[in-house]
């Protein structure tokens, strides 16, 4: 009887041990299943949040390129919600918008670290043209009347709007290019007045009579390469580098106006619909870039503190410097009188240039201020986005 009792005890102990081992093994399996499920859920929610972040970047890129550039109004800054269909709420029954069971959204009241305005998402930095946004991704299960969130991830992205400094214009044949017929030209009788075409012409005209008018208007004692210098097409012994040549697009008033209408509202371009008199800096504080004057330019006194870097397109036909001494223009100048012809197109009228008060003024051709890409004559690049940060924060 004692042996049978001992055997029973041993059997119970063994069964208990086996049971405990089985329970422990089962517990380990359950933990592994939970870990696997959690990892799988995290992968899903991260992918959902990244999907939402991608949709925001696509919207921002389209906004910068095709819809007015950097958004300045609150309405434009909130267009991601309506245009890109990115939700701004997590209440009610949620509709899957990523994969089979994902829901991404932007919480407008979420705090963005470093944002000047608390509880603002996206955070817009108008000065540096940077937008920071945090996109939430959910793993959801909906039953028709409510939604249960099974997992959550948040993606933090920072996007910068990048814009070209200036529009790339078609190349000019000279430092000073004159379109149409030149009715009168008067050069400055000053040893310090110079037009330097570098590797181009000093002055380009589009017909022989205009060329004669320009040459005759230069004082004889300044009619030389020292004061009107050009490249290989103008040997130094040939006198002032003034030539009648093919102006390309700058000899076609319709092409010029099509170009003007394309670029006049682009960043880096100043469009002035009317005459400019006195100081150019009153109209163009930066004294740089592409300046389109849909009128005459009559400058008096020192212009732009003595330096303008860029391109002047004077389309009213009259360019006069009655006191522009000590003004250095680096880039190019174009003068023509372009007017509507009454049949839906444009034509050249006579133009006039007067540098009699130009003093020590210089015009130096510099292609770095105009681009000059012959394969892309309208614009030198599109506005685009650059991603500065892209990471999972939850």
XYZ file of C-alpha atoms in Angstrom:
394
model
C 0.000 0.000 0.000
C 2.890 2.428 0.769
C 4.448 1.737 -2.646
C 1.136 2.413 -4.400
C 0.760 5.725 -2.510
C 4.292 6.747 -3.416
C 3.695 5.916 -7.086
C 0.543 8.043 -7.085
C 2.426 11.029 -5.649
C 5.198 10.679 -8.234
C 2.606 10.474 -11.021
C 0.808 13.598 -9.803
C 4.113 15.506 -9.595
C 5.060 14.427 -13.112
C 1.640 15.390 -14.486
C 1.899 18.787 -12.749
C 5.346 19.351 -14.181
C 4.196 18.397 -17.681
C 1.159 20.678 -17.329
C 3.317 23.587 -16.211
C 5.731 23.025 -19.085
C 2.800 22.964 -21.509
C 1.288 26.123 -20.057
C 4.658 27.897 -20.223
C 5.144 26.814 -23.812
C 1.629 27.997 -24.650
C 2.297 31.322 -22.913
C 5.473 31.773 -24.953
C 3.545 31.044 -28.134
C 0.854 33.589 -27.186
C 3.517 36.223 -26.425
C 5.228 35.532 -29.740
C 1.889 35.787 -31.535
C 1.201 39.101 -29.818
C 4.683 40.370 -30.663
C 4.230 39.321 -34.270
C 0.825 40.988 -34.380
C 2.232 44.193 -32.855
C 5.106 44.252 -35.337
C 2.705 43.643 -38.186
C 0.400 46.403 -36.937
C 3.351 48.794 -36.618
C 4.429 48.048 -40.180
C 0.900 48.706 -41.405
C 0.457 51.986 -39.497
C 3.921 53.208 -40.525
C 3.121 52.477 -44.139
C -0.219 54.266 -43.786
C 1.406 57.351 -42.211
C 4.086 57.352 -44.909
C 1.366 57.103 -47.555
C -0.303 60.190 -46.103
C 3.027 62.016 -45.978
C 3.613 61.154 -49.635
C 0.195 62.557 -50.559
C 1.001 65.809 -48.766
C 4.338 66.151 -50.571
C 2.623 65.523 -53.913
C 0.119 68.242 -53.120
C 2.864 70.677 -52.017
C 4.902 69.984 -55.149
C 1.865 70.652 -57.360
C 1.091 73.805 -55.377
C 4.626 75.140 -55.845
C 4.822 74.224 -59.539
C 1.355 74.809 -60.936
C -0.841 76.712 -58.481
C 0.849 79.987 -57.682
C 3.995 78.884 -55.866
C 4.322 79.291 -52.122
C 0.827 79.626 -50.576
C 0.402 82.929 -48.734
C -3.250 82.905 -47.657
C -4.778 80.608 -45.003
C -7.141 79.294 -47.670
C -4.282 78.254 -49.954
C -2.395 76.735 -47.026
C -5.365 74.522 -46.131
C -5.952 73.229 -49.662
C -4.259 69.922 -48.759
C -7.528 68.980 -47.044
C -9.800 69.575 -50.048
C -7.502 69.247 -53.064
C -5.415 66.288 -51.879
C -8.354 64.783 -49.922
C -6.300 64.403 -46.759
C -8.702 64.183 -43.760
C -8.319 66.573 -40.829
C -10.430 64.600 -38.344
C -10.492 61.214 -36.592
C -14.082 61.311 -35.352
C -17.093 59.331 -36.508
C -16.883 56.300 -38.759
C -13.542 56.460 -40.544
C -13.248 55.497 -44.195
C -10.193 53.508 -45.274
C -7.923 55.639 -47.492
C -4.749 53.526 -47.500
C -4.507 49.835 -48.273
C -7.198 47.502 -46.915
C -7.523 48.886 -43.396
C -5.475 52.083 -43.105
C -6.525 55.647 -42.388
C -4.141 58.614 -42.559
C -5.016 62.128 -41.419
C -3.462 65.415 -40.311
C -4.388 66.689 -36.870
C -4.521 70.515 -37.303
C -4.103 71.151 -33.562
C -1.053 68.936 -33.054
C 2.019 70.734 -31.690
C 4.983 70.773 -34.074
C 8.325 71.078 -32.231
C 9.937 74.423 -33.048
C 6.831 75.916 -34.656
C 6.349 79.609 -33.861
C 2.581 79.093 -33.497
C 1.515 76.392 -31.001
C -1.088 73.778 -31.922
C -0.541 74.329 -35.655
C -0.151 71.472 -38.097
C 1.092 71.942 -40.796
C 3.497 74.627 -39.605
C 4.280 77.181 -42.339
C 7.545 79.133 -42.255
C 6.864 81.911 -44.771
C 10.308 83.471 -44.368
C 12.331 80.393 -45.240
C 9.629 78.775 -47.409
C 9.550 75.608 -45.253
C 6.461 73.643 -44.231
C 6.596 71.032 -41.460
C 3.780 68.531 -41.030
C 3.074 65.446 -38.930
C 0.808 62.833 -40.498
C -0.948 60.195 -38.386
C -1.538 56.679 -39.677
C -4.139 54.345 -38.145
C -4.911 50.656 -38.447
C -8.713 50.680 -38.180
C -11.678 48.332 -37.935
C -15.135 49.738 -38.643
C -18.481 48.003 -38.090
C -20.723 50.570 -39.800
C -21.561 52.577 -36.671
C -18.160 53.069 -35.032
C -14.439 52.693 -35.691
C -11.870 51.032 -33.483
C -8.235 52.078 -33.782
C -5.954 49.041 -33.538
C -2.630 50.808 -34.040
C -1.072 54.246 -34.613
C 2.065 55.773 -36.180
C 3.057 59.381 -36.886
C 5.353 60.584 -39.659
C 7.208 63.891 -39.340
C 8.223 65.580 -42.599
C 9.760 68.947 -43.452
C 9.526 70.260 -47.004
C 11.177 73.318 -48.523
C 9.843 75.155 -51.540
C 12.760 75.799 -53.889
C 12.460 78.451 -56.563
C 14.790 79.588 -59.334
C 16.514 82.916 -58.587
C 15.652 84.295 -62.002
C 13.916 83.213 -65.154
C 16.253 82.036 -67.866
C 15.880 84.284 -70.878
C 16.947 83.554 -74.448
C 20.431 84.855 -75.059
C 21.016 88.408 -76.235
C 23.379 89.226 -79.131
C 24.788 92.266 -77.321
C 25.085 94.156 -74.066
C 22.560 96.618 -75.548
C 20.080 95.175 -78.044
C 17.768 97.487 -80.024
C 14.660 95.998 -81.635
C 12.726 97.562 -84.506
C 13.767 100.841 -86.156
C 15.993 103.176 -84.141
C 14.817 106.727 -84.796
C 17.556 108.431 -82.774
C 20.605 107.547 -80.711
C 22.899 109.782 -78.702
C 25.990 108.440 -77.006
C 27.776 110.131 -74.121
C 30.860 112.198 -74.827
C 32.580 110.884 -71.705
C 35.765 108.874 -71.489
C 34.187 106.772 -68.713
C 30.969 105.924 -70.558
C 31.413 102.352 -71.847
C 29.322 99.510 -73.247
C 31.162 96.201 -73.010
C 29.762 93.194 -74.863
C 32.533 90.924 -73.499
C 32.192 88.014 -75.977
C 29.087 89.531 -77.624
C 28.501 92.791 -79.499
C 28.436 96.082 -77.658
C 25.249 97.191 -79.490
C 23.100 95.058 -81.811
C 20.500 96.451 -84.239
C 18.174 94.602 -86.591
C 18.599 96.618 -89.800
C 21.241 98.685 -91.580
C 19.479 102.047 -91.243
C 19.217 101.605 -87.456
C 22.863 100.598 -87.363
C 23.829 103.814 -89.183
C 21.705 105.885 -86.801
C 23.486 104.392 -83.774
C 27.005 104.767 -85.147
C 26.349 108.362 -86.232
C 24.998 109.132 -82.762
C 28.250 108.140 -81.046
C 30.688 111.062 -80.683
C 33.594 110.562 -83.107
C 36.190 110.679 -80.352
C 34.396 107.769 -78.565
C 33.652 105.671 -81.640
C 36.164 102.939 -80.766
C 36.568 99.553 -79.084
C 37.649 101.130 -75.821
C 34.181 102.589 -75.316
C 32.086 100.067 -77.303
C 33.852 96.751 -76.935
C 32.791 93.417 -78.435
C 34.035 89.865 -78.877
C 35.628 88.085 -81.826
C 33.142 89.576 -84.305
C 34.578 93.022 -83.595
C 38.360 93.332 -84.020
C 39.706 96.129 -81.851
C 40.845 98.094 -84.904
C 37.343 98.125 -86.416
C 36.022 100.890 -84.164
C 32.880 100.769 -82.059
C 31.349 97.274 -81.919
C 27.920 98.156 -83.310
C 26.419 95.720 -85.807
C 23.263 94.884 -87.692
C 22.575 91.211 -86.916
C 19.905 88.552 -86.426
C 18.332 89.246 -83.030
C 16.635 85.849 -82.763
C 13.528 86.009 -80.579
C 14.395 89.645 -79.780
C 13.587 90.542 -83.371
C 10.042 89.126 -83.189
C 7.534 91.336 -81.300
C 4.923 88.568 -81.060
C 7.426 86.107 -79.567
C 8.647 88.754 -77.123
C 5.150 89.542 -75.857
C 4.345 85.837 -75.536
C 7.482 85.508 -73.407
C 6.597 88.559 -71.320
C 3.088 87.284 -70.613
C 4.539 83.924 -69.580
C 7.114 85.222 -67.104
C 5.818 88.548 -65.818
C 4.294 87.045 -62.656
C 7.098 84.583 -61.935
C 9.395 84.932 -58.922
C 12.493 86.928 -59.826
C 10.681 89.102 -62.391
C 9.492 92.683 -61.807
C 6.796 93.779 -64.248
C 6.037 97.514 -64.466
C 3.013 98.424 -66.571
C 3.871 102.052 -67.308
C 6.762 104.499 -67.457
C 9.726 104.615 -65.083
C 11.073 108.057 -64.273
C 13.763 109.177 -61.857
C 15.275 106.466 -59.675
C 14.923 102.839 -60.732
C 15.195 101.686 -57.110
C 11.827 103.310 -56.374
C 10.279 100.714 -58.671
C 12.717 97.834 -58.081
C 14.039 97.972 -54.492
C 16.263 94.918 -55.029
C 17.952 96.550 -58.048
C 18.364 93.064 -59.487
C 16.632 90.376 -61.500
C 14.595 90.712 -64.673
C 12.799 94.045 -64.955
C 10.141 94.435 -67.654
C 9.080 98.040 -68.245
C 5.944 98.181 -70.381
C 6.694 101.838 -71.066
C 9.600 104.308 -71.233
C 12.557 104.541 -68.871
C 13.853 108.052 -68.161
C 16.474 107.812 -65.444
C 17.895 110.822 -63.643
C 20.863 110.785 -61.338
C 22.728 107.826 -59.951
C 20.621 104.673 -60.378
C 20.348 101.901 -57.765
C 23.197 103.240 -55.682
C 25.475 102.769 -58.674
C 24.808 99.098 -59.448
C 22.095 97.066 -61.161
C 22.574 93.320 -61.725
C 20.087 91.795 -64.124
C 18.194 92.449 -67.340
C 16.234 95.541 -68.336
C 13.518 95.046 -70.956
C 12.298 98.522 -71.985
C 9.296 98.001 -74.250
C 7.990 101.556 -74.566
C 10.753 102.528 -76.969
C 12.306 105.458 -75.063
C 15.442 104.953 -72.967
C 16.973 108.147 -71.633
C 19.627 108.696 -68.972
C 19.734 112.403 -68.243
C 21.990 111.974 -65.260
C 22.879 108.332 -64.845
C 26.525 108.843 -63.990
C 28.305 106.258 -61.824
C 25.693 103.629 -62.710
C 27.016 100.163 -63.618
C 24.573 97.764 -65.263
C 25.764 94.160 -65.360
C 23.631 91.778 -67.410
C 21.894 93.121 -70.537
C 19.574 95.877 -71.750
C 16.918 95.527 -74.460
C 15.032 98.490 -75.931
C 12.130 98.382 -78.398
C 8.763 100.021 -78.910
C 6.261 97.140 -79.071
C 2.595 97.941 -79.627
C -0.582 96.041 -80.470
C -1.225 96.040 -84.225
C -5.023 95.959 -84.002
C -5.340 92.426 -85.366
C -4.460 90.522 -82.204
C -0.702 90.679 -82.711
C 2.174 93.080 -82.062
C 4.518 95.225 -84.108
C 7.661 97.337 -83.674
C 7.489 101.128 -83.725
C 10.435 103.557 -83.744
C 12.602 103.726 -80.620
C 15.046 106.277 -79.263
C 18.033 106.024 -76.915
C 19.700 109.020 -75.258
C 22.801 108.618 -73.075
C 23.808 112.268 -73.254
C 23.685 112.540 -69.465
C 25.135 109.113 -68.759
C 28.414 110.297 -67.250
C 30.473 107.351 -66.021
C 27.722 104.862 -66.791
C 28.640 101.355 -68.018
C 26.690 98.424 -69.439
C 28.517 95.093 -69.255
C 27.116 91.905 -70.745
C 26.958 89.102 -68.159
C 25.042 85.894 -69.038
C 24.933 84.760 -65.401
C 22.066 87.204 -64.845
C 19.891 85.961 -67.716
C 20.524 82.229 -68.084
C 20.604 81.918 -71.840
C 19.440 78.315 -72.239
C 18.531 78.023 -75.948
C 16.658 74.749 -75.360
C 14.396 76.260 -72.717
C 13.812 79.890 -73.679
C 10.875 80.601 -71.419
C 11.890 79.479 -67.941
C 15.030 78.135 -66.398
C 13.353 75.588 -64.178
C 10.154 74.806 -62.354
C 9.446 75.447 -58.732
C 9.890 72.237 -56.811
C 10.075 70.724 -53.362
C 13.078 69.545 -51.425
C 12.497 67.143 -48.508
C 14.572 68.190 -45.483
C 13.223 65.665 -42.945
C 11.281 62.398 -43.282
C 11.074 60.183 -40.221
C 8.751 58.131 -38.014
C 8.259 59.801 -34.607
C 5.726 57.345 -33.133
